[in-house]
Amino acid sequence: MADARATEQRDQARRMAWWHKARFGMFVHWGLYSVLGRHEWARCQERIPKEEYESLADRFAPEEGAPRRWVRLAKEAGQNYIVLTTKHHEGFCLFDTATTDFSAPRRAAGRDLVAEYVKEVREAGLRLGFYFSLMDWHHPDGVRCYTDESARRRFVEYTHEQVRELCTNYGEIGGIWFDGWWDLPKADWDLAGTYKLIHDL
């Protein structure tokens, strides 16, 4: 058991070496809340009704080139990596996904915003990372999973499928930053299974 733990720690240190060396990077919050020009918790903290907030998906159509400007700013500042919110707690996916129509390619934006980000970051020679919220205010099981075991299992499979898409559709990534997991124990999120999925891919 001790040998296995030591091996796991060495492997983690190997995987994280680039991040420790990079030291300085950019974290980009981008989502439906950008239409409001306010913070990413706007729907919750301002008590915006679900339907009203989600209608922002029909207005969120950012002009092309934003990731290029982020990259230029990151390079000028001496940053070495960028992390983008692929999905925040609102549940709106900036990436092309088969799991939901509540996504940039299927709403007003009409395109895969994560793909645009990946292209620009790679061309600039920076490392890229993905932020991903486990919590999801849009998915019906996102709330039910706290009290309904079958909903929890469906919801975990839903998140696993989205993580699988992010890990297979965009080439090599530097890492995934998870958020929004605090309402369920780590075991109920099956984070061990999530990490295994990521490492296997």
PDB file of C-alpha atoms in Angstrom:
ATOM      1  CA  MET A   1       0.000   0.000   0.000  1.00  0.00           C
ATOM      2  CA  ALA A   2       2.809   2.420   0.881  1.00  0.00           C
ATOM      3  CA  ASP A   3       4.582   1.614  -2.404  1.00  0.00           C
ATOM      4  CA  ALA A   4       1.413   2.306  -4.382  1.00  0.00           C
ATOM      5  CA  ARG A   5       0.922   5.630  -2.592  1.00  0.00           C
ATOM      6  CA  ALA A   6       4.545   6.624  -3.217  1.00  0.00           C
ATOM      7  CA  THR A   7       4.163   5.749  -6.915  1.00  0.00           C
ATOM      8  CA  GLU A   8       0.955   7.810  -7.099  1.00  0.00           C
ATOM      9  CA  GLN A   9       2.668  10.794  -5.465  1.00  0.00           C
ATOM     10  CA  ARG A  10       5.609  10.608  -7.895  1.00  0.00           C
ATOM     11  CA  ASP A  11       3.212  10.424 -10.839  1.00  0.00           C
ATOM     12  CA  GLN A  12       1.264  13.416  -9.562  1.00  0.00           C
ATOM     13  CA  ALA A  13       4.490  15.390  -9.084  1.00  0.00           C
ATOM     14  CA  ARG A  14       5.507  14.503 -12.661  1.00  0.00           C
ATOM     15  CA  ARG A  15       2.151  15.633 -14.054  1.00  0.00           C
ATOM     16  CA  MET A  16       2.181  18.868 -12.064  1.00  0.00           C
ATOM     17  CA  ALA A  17       5.805  19.809 -12.837  1.00  0.00           C
ATOM     18  CA  TRP A  18       4.836  22.063 -15.768  1.00  0.00           C
ATOM     19  CA  TRP A  19       2.355  23.973 -13.607  1.00  0.00           C
ATOM     20  CA  HIS A  20       4.839  24.615 -10.815  1.00  0.00           C
ATOM     21  CA  LYS A  21       7.342  25.808 -13.394  1.00  0.00           C
ATOM     22  CA  ALA A  22       4.792  28.023 -15.204  1.00  0.00           C
ATOM     23  CA  ARG A  23       3.829  29.818 -11.968  1.00  0.00           C
ATOM     24  CA  PHE A  24       1.840  32.648 -13.582  1.00  0.00           C
ATOM     25  CA  GLY A  25      -1.275  32.277 -15.700  1.00  0.00           C
ATOM     26  CA  MET A  26      -4.671  33.683 -16.593  1.00  0.00           C
ATOM     27  CA  PHE A  27      -8.100  32.498 -15.472  1.00  0.00           C
ATOM     28  CA  VAL A  28     -10.969  33.531 -17.764  1.00  0.00           C
ATOM     29  CA  HIS A  29     -14.607  33.568 -16.647  1.00  0.00           C
ATOM     30  CA  TRP A  30     -16.875  33.629 -19.702  1.00  0.00           C
ATOM     31  CA  GLY A  31     -20.514  32.622 -19.874  1.00  0.00           C
ATOM     32  CA  LEU A  32     -24.088  33.874 -19.967  1.00  0.00           C
ATOM     33  CA  TYR A  33     -23.328  36.249 -17.086  1.00  0.00           C
ATOM     34  CA  SER A  34     -21.030  38.078 -19.521  1.00  0.00           C
ATOM     35  CA  VAL A  35     -24.166  39.389 -21.264  1.00  0.00           C
ATOM     36  CA  LEU A  36     -25.130  41.050 -17.977  1.00  0.00           C
ATOM     37  CA  GLY A  37     -21.615  42.377 -17.514  1.00  0.00           C
ATOM     38  CA  ARG A  38     -21.609  41.098 -13.956  1.00  0.00           C
ATOM     39  CA  HIS A  39     -20.231  38.255 -11.879  1.00  0.00           C
ATOM     40  CA  GLU A  40     -20.628  34.531 -12.570  1.00  0.00           C
ATOM     41  CA  TRP A  41     -22.939  34.042  -9.547  1.00  0.00           C
ATOM     42  CA  ALA A  42     -25.430  36.653 -10.821  1.00  0.00           C
ATOM     43  CA  ARG A  43     -28.321  34.224 -11.302  1.00  0.00           C
ATOM     44  CA  CYS A  44     -28.089  32.872  -7.760  1.00  0.00           C
ATOM     45  CA  GLN A  45     -27.136  35.971  -5.799  1.00  0.00           C
ATOM     46  CA  GLU A  46     -29.484  38.300  -7.657  1.00  0.00           C
ATOM     47  CA  ARG A  47     -32.291  35.707  -7.661  1.00  0.00           C
ATOM     48  CA  ILE A  48     -32.841  35.980 -11.402  1.00  0.00           C
ATOM     49  CA  PRO A  49     -35.625  33.554 -12.427  1.00  0.00           C
ATOM     50  CA  LYS A  50     -34.321  30.469 -14.246  1.00  0.00           C
ATOM     51  CA  GLU A  51     -36.202  31.098 -17.508  1.00  0.00           C
ATOM     52  CA  GLU A  52     -35.203  34.757 -17.607  1.00  0.00           C
ATOM     53  CA  TYR A  53     -31.560  33.953 -16.970  1.00  0.00           C
ATOM     54  CA  GLU A  54     -31.396  31.069 -19.433  1.00  0.00           C
ATOM     55  CA  SER A  55     -32.872  33.277 -22.176  1.00  0.00           C
ATOM     56  CA  LEU A  56     -29.461  35.001 -22.143  1.00  0.00           C
ATOM     57  CA  ALA A  57     -28.276  32.026 -24.230  1.00  0.00           C
ATOM     58  CA  ASP A  58     -30.202  33.607 -27.108  1.00  0.00           C
ATOM     59  CA  ARG A  59     -28.172  36.819 -26.700  1.00  0.00           C
ATOM     60  CA  PHE A  60     -24.737  35.435 -25.877  1.00  0.00           C
ATOM     61  CA  ALA A  61     -23.064  35.727 -29.282  1.00  0.00           C
ATOM     62  CA  PRO A  62     -19.566  37.082 -28.655  1.00  0.00           C
ATOM     63  CA  GLU A  63     -17.672  38.469 -31.603  1.00  0.00           C
ATOM     64  CA  GLU A  64     -14.839  36.332 -32.862  1.00  0.00           C
ATOM     65  CA  GLY A  65     -11.333  37.088 -31.689  1.00  0.00           C
ATOM     66  CA  ALA A  66     -11.774  37.356 -27.929  1.00  0.00           C
ATOM     67  CA  PRO A  67      -9.407  34.413 -27.217  1.00  0.00           C
ATOM     68  CA  ARG A  68      -6.792  36.016 -29.475  1.00  0.00           C
ATOM     69  CA  ARG A  69      -6.921  39.159 -27.354  1.00  0.00           C
ATOM     70  CA  TRP A  70      -6.646  37.125 -24.116  1.00  0.00           C
ATOM     71  CA  VAL A  71      -3.591  35.336 -25.471  1.00  0.00           C
ATOM     72  CA  ARG A  72      -1.942  38.591 -26.508  1.00  0.00           C
ATOM     73  CA  LEU A  73      -2.563  40.035 -23.041  1.00  0.00           C
ATOM     74  CA  ALA A  74      -1.248  36.869 -21.367  1.00  0.00           C
ATOM     75  CA  LYS A  75       1.933  36.939 -23.435  1.00  0.00           C
ATOM     76  CA  GLU A  76       2.499  40.635 -22.741  1.00  0.00           C
ATOM     77  CA  ALA A  77       2.093  39.993 -19.006  1.00  0.00           C
ATOM     78  CA  GLY A  78       4.534  37.066 -19.061  1.00  0.00           C
ATOM     79  CA  GLN A  79       1.903  34.447 -18.332  1.00  0.00           C
ATOM     80  CA  ASN A  80       2.452  30.831 -19.320  1.00  0.00           C
ATOM     81  CA  TYR A  81      -0.996  29.254 -19.262  1.00  0.00           C
ATOM     82  CA  ILE A  82      -4.697  30.118 -19.497  1.00  0.00           C
ATOM     83  CA  VAL A  83      -7.678  28.392 -17.870  1.00  0.00           C
ATOM     84  CA  LEU A  84     -11.139  28.922 -19.405  1.00  0.00           C
ATOM     85  CA  THR A  85     -14.558  28.242 -17.892  1.00  0.00           C
ATOM     86  CA  THR A  86     -15.944  25.584 -20.212  1.00  0.00           C
ATOM     87  CA  LYS A  87     -19.094  25.389 -18.046  1.00  0.00           C
ATOM     88  CA  HIS A  88     -19.908  27.351 -14.914  1.00  0.00           C
ATOM     89  CA  HIS A  89     -22.649  26.587 -12.364  1.00  0.00           C
ATOM     90  CA  GLU A  90     -25.269  27.987 -14.767  1.00  0.00           C
ATOM     91  CA  GLY A  91     -24.828  24.782 -16.808  1.00  0.00           C
ATOM     92  CA  PHE A  92     -24.239  26.538 -20.135  1.00  0.00           C
ATOM     93  CA  CYS A  93     -21.533  24.732 -22.113  1.00  0.00           C
ATOM     94  CA  LEU A  94     -19.130  26.787 -24.212  1.00  0.00           C
ATOM     95  CA  PHE A  95     -18.076  23.562 -25.964  1.00  0.00           C
ATOM     96  CA  ASP A  96     -19.752  21.287 -28.495  1.00  0.00           C
ATOM     97  CA  THR A  97     -21.487  18.557 -26.516  1.00  0.00           C
ATOM     98  CA  ALA A  98     -23.883  15.740 -27.311  1.00  0.00           C
ATOM     99  CA  THR A  99     -25.307  15.885 -23.762  1.00  0.00           C
ATOM    100  CA  THR A 100     -27.412  19.078 -23.974  1.00  0.00           C
ATOM    101  CA  ASP A 101     -28.667  21.777 -26.329  1.00  0.00           C
ATOM    102  CA  PHE A 102     -27.851  24.364 -23.661  1.00  0.00           C
ATOM    103  CA  SER A 103     -24.546  25.150 -25.323  1.00  0.00           C
ATOM    104  CA  ALA A 104     -22.859  27.831 -27.395  1.00  0.00           C
ATOM    105  CA  PRO A 105     -22.901  25.891 -30.695  1.00  0.00           C
ATOM    106  CA  ARG A 106     -26.673  25.340 -30.422  1.00  0.00           C
ATOM    107  CA  ARG A 107     -27.699  28.789 -29.242  1.00  0.00           C
ATOM    108  CA  ALA A 108     -26.987  32.368 -30.356  1.00  0.00           C
ATOM    109  CA  ALA A 109     -23.197  31.988 -30.550  1.00  0.00           C
ATOM    110  CA  GLY A 110     -23.602  29.204 -33.106  1.00  0.00           C
ATOM    111  CA  ARG A 111     -20.059  27.929 -32.668  1.00  0.00           C
ATOM    112  CA  ASP A 112     -17.709  26.039 -30.359  1.00  0.00           C
ATOM    113  CA  LEU A 113     -16.099  28.754 -28.223  1.00  0.00           C
ATOM    114  CA  VAL A 114     -13.767  26.307 -26.484  1.00  0.00           C
ATOM    115  CA  ALA A 115     -12.351  25.250 -29.868  1.00  0.00           C
ATOM    116  CA  GLU A 116     -11.567  28.902 -30.665  1.00  0.00           C
ATOM    117  CA  TYR A 117      -9.821  29.285 -27.312  1.00  0.00           C
ATOM    118  CA  VAL A 118      -7.805  26.079 -27.765  1.00  0.00           C
ATOM    119  CA  LYS A 119      -6.611  27.138 -31.225  1.00  0.00           C
ATOM    120  CA  GLU A 120      -5.366  30.547 -30.082  1.00  0.00           C
ATOM    121  CA  VAL A 121      -3.665  29.289 -26.914  1.00  0.00           C
ATOM    122  CA  ARG A 122      -1.884  26.487 -28.776  1.00  0.00           C
ATOM    123  CA  GLU A 123      -0.701  28.763 -31.567  1.00  0.00           C
ATOM    124  CA  ALA A 124       0.793  31.093 -28.959  1.00  0.00           C
ATOM    125  CA  GLY A 125       2.717  28.241 -27.343  1.00  0.00           C
ATOM    126  CA  LEU A 126       0.925  28.542 -23.995  1.00  0.00           C
ATOM    127  CA  ARG A 127      -0.479  25.664 -21.953  1.00  0.00           C
ATOM    128  CA  LEU A 128      -4.228  25.479 -21.711  1.00  0.00           C
ATOM    129  CA  GLY A 129      -6.545  24.356 -18.980  1.00  0.00           C
ATOM    130  CA  PHE A 130     -10.271  23.880 -18.595  1.00  0.00           C
ATOM    131  CA  TYR A 131     -12.430  24.990 -15.675  1.00  0.00           C
ATOM    132  CA  PHE A 132     -15.478  22.726 -15.276  1.00  0.00           C
ATOM    133  CA  SER A 133     -18.313  23.058 -12.769  1.00  0.00           C
ATOM    134  CA  LEU A 134     -19.726  19.830 -11.374  1.00  0.00           C
ATOM    135  CA  MET A 135     -22.711  21.791 -10.051  1.00  0.00           C
ATOM    136  CA  ASP A 136     -25.249  22.541 -12.794  1.00  0.00           C
ATOM    137  CA  TRP A 137     -28.271  24.787 -12.192  1.00  0.00           C
ATOM    138  CA  HIS A 138     -29.744  23.977 -15.621  1.00  0.00           C
ATOM    139  CA  HIS A 139     -29.845  20.160 -15.547  1.00  0.00           C
ATOM    140  CA  PRO A 140     -32.970  18.840 -13.754  1.00  0.00           C
ATOM    141  CA  ASP A 141     -30.909  16.262 -11.841  1.00  0.00           C
ATOM    142  CA  GLY A 142     -28.518  18.986 -10.709  1.00  0.00           C
ATOM    143  CA  VAL A 143     -30.807  19.747  -7.766  1.00  0.00           C
ATOM    144  CA  ARG A 144     -32.484  16.351  -7.383  1.00  0.00           C
ATOM    145  CA  CYS A 145     -29.131  14.592  -6.997  1.00  0.00           C
ATOM    146  CA  TYR A 146     -28.876  15.776  -3.376  1.00  0.00           C
ATOM    147  CA  THR A 147     -31.904  13.740  -2.269  1.00  0.00           C
ATOM    148  CA  ASP A 148     -32.555  11.194  -5.043  1.00  0.00           C
ATOM    149  CA  GLU A 149     -30.028   8.392  -5.577  1.00  0.00           C
ATOM    150  CA  SER A 150     -31.122   7.569  -9.126  1.00  0.00           C
ATOM    151  CA  ALA A 151     -30.873  11.266 -10.038  1.00  0.00           C
ATOM    152  CA  ARG A 152     -27.401  11.373  -8.492  1.00  0.00           C
ATOM    153  CA  ARG A 153     -26.239   8.436 -10.615  1.00  0.00           C
ATOM    154  CA  ARG A 154     -27.671   9.986 -13.800  1.00  0.00           C
ATOM    155  CA  PHE A 155     -26.113  13.347 -12.985  1.00  0.00           C
ATOM    156  CA  VAL A 156     -22.664  11.874 -12.302  1.00  0.00           C
ATOM    157  CA  GLU A 157     -22.835  10.024 -15.628  1.00  0.00           C
ATOM    158  CA  TYR A 158     -23.837  13.296 -17.308  1.00  0.00           C
ATOM    159  CA  THR A 159     -20.806  15.101 -15.855  1.00  0.00           C
ATOM    160  CA  HIS A 160     -18.522  12.178 -16.729  1.00  0.00           C
ATOM    161  CA  GLU A 161     -19.660  12.311 -20.347  1.00  0.00           C
ATOM    162  CA  GLN A 162     -18.941  16.030 -20.555  1.00  0.00           C
ATOM    163  CA  VAL A 163     -15.495  15.516 -19.020  1.00  0.00           C
ATOM    164  CA  ARG A 164     -14.898  12.743 -21.565  1.00  0.00           C
ATOM    165  CA  GLU A 165     -15.778  15.151 -24.397  1.00  0.00           C
ATOM    166  CA  LEU A 166     -13.423  17.819 -23.058  1.00  0.00           C
ATOM    167  CA  CYS A 167     -10.595  15.286 -22.724  1.00  0.00           C
ATOM    168  CA  THR A 168     -11.031  13.773 -26.188  1.00  0.00           C
ATOM    169  CA  ASN A 169     -12.190  16.562 -28.508  1.00  0.00           C
ATOM    170  CA  TYR A 170      -9.468  19.164 -27.985  1.00  0.00           C
ATOM    171  CA  GLY A 171      -6.143  17.359 -27.887  1.00  0.00           C
ATOM    172  CA  GLU A 172      -3.705  17.567 -24.995  1.00  0.00           C
ATOM    173  CA  ILE A 173      -4.684  19.820 -22.123  1.00  0.00           C
ATOM    174  CA  GLY A 174      -2.643  20.984 -19.151  1.00  0.00           C
ATOM    175  CA  GLY A 175      -5.304  20.307 -16.563  1.00  0.00           C
ATOM    176  CA  ILE A 176      -8.889  20.533 -15.451  1.00  0.00           C
ATOM    177  CA  TRP A 177      -9.985  22.806 -12.612  1.00  0.00           C
ATOM    178  CA  PHE A 178     -13.121  21.452 -10.898  1.00  0.00           C
ATOM    179  CA  ASP A 179     -15.524  23.617  -8.937  1.00  0.00           C
ATOM    180  CA  GLY A 180     -19.016  23.359  -7.479  1.00  0.00           C
ATOM    181  CA  TRP A 181     -18.584  20.021  -5.711  1.00  0.00           C
ATOM    182  CA  TRP A 182     -19.188  21.099  -2.098  1.00  0.00           C
ATOM    183  CA  ASP A 183     -22.869  20.085  -1.775  1.00  0.00           C
ATOM    184  CA  LEU A 184     -22.143  16.377  -2.176  1.00  0.00           C
ATOM    185  CA  PRO A 185     -19.405  14.249  -0.604  1.00  0.00           C
ATOM    186  CA  LYS A 186     -16.502  13.569  -2.967  1.00  0.00           C
ATOM    187  CA  ALA A 187     -17.440   9.892  -3.092  1.00  0.00           C
ATOM    188  CA  ASP A 188     -20.957  10.770  -4.288  1.00  0.00           C
ATOM    189  CA  TRP A 189     -19.470  12.782  -7.145  1.00  0.00           C
ATOM    190  CA  ASP A 190     -17.301   9.734  -7.916  1.00  0.00           C
ATOM    191  CA  LEU A 191     -14.288  12.007  -8.190  1.00  0.00           C
ATOM    192  CA  ALA A 192     -12.015   8.968  -8.064  1.00  0.00           C
ATOM    193  CA  GLY A 193     -13.739   7.715 -11.203  1.00  0.00           C
ATOM    194  CA  THR A 194     -13.566  11.176 -12.769  1.00  0.00           C
ATOM    195  CA  TYR A 195      -9.813  11.451 -12.176  1.00  0.00           C
ATOM    196  CA  LYS A 196      -9.269   7.919 -13.497  1.00  0.00           C
ATOM    197  CA  LEU A 197     -11.223   8.832 -16.635  1.00  0.00           C
ATOM    198  CA  ILE A 198      -9.063  11.912 -17.156  1.00  0.00           C
ATOM    199  CA  HIS A 199      -5.778  10.081 -16.593  1.00  0.00           C
ATOM    200  CA  ASP A 200      -6.823   7.182 -18.840  1.00  0.00           C
ATOM    201  CA  LEU A 201      -7.656   9.602 -21.648  1.00  0.00           C
TER     202      LEU A 201
END
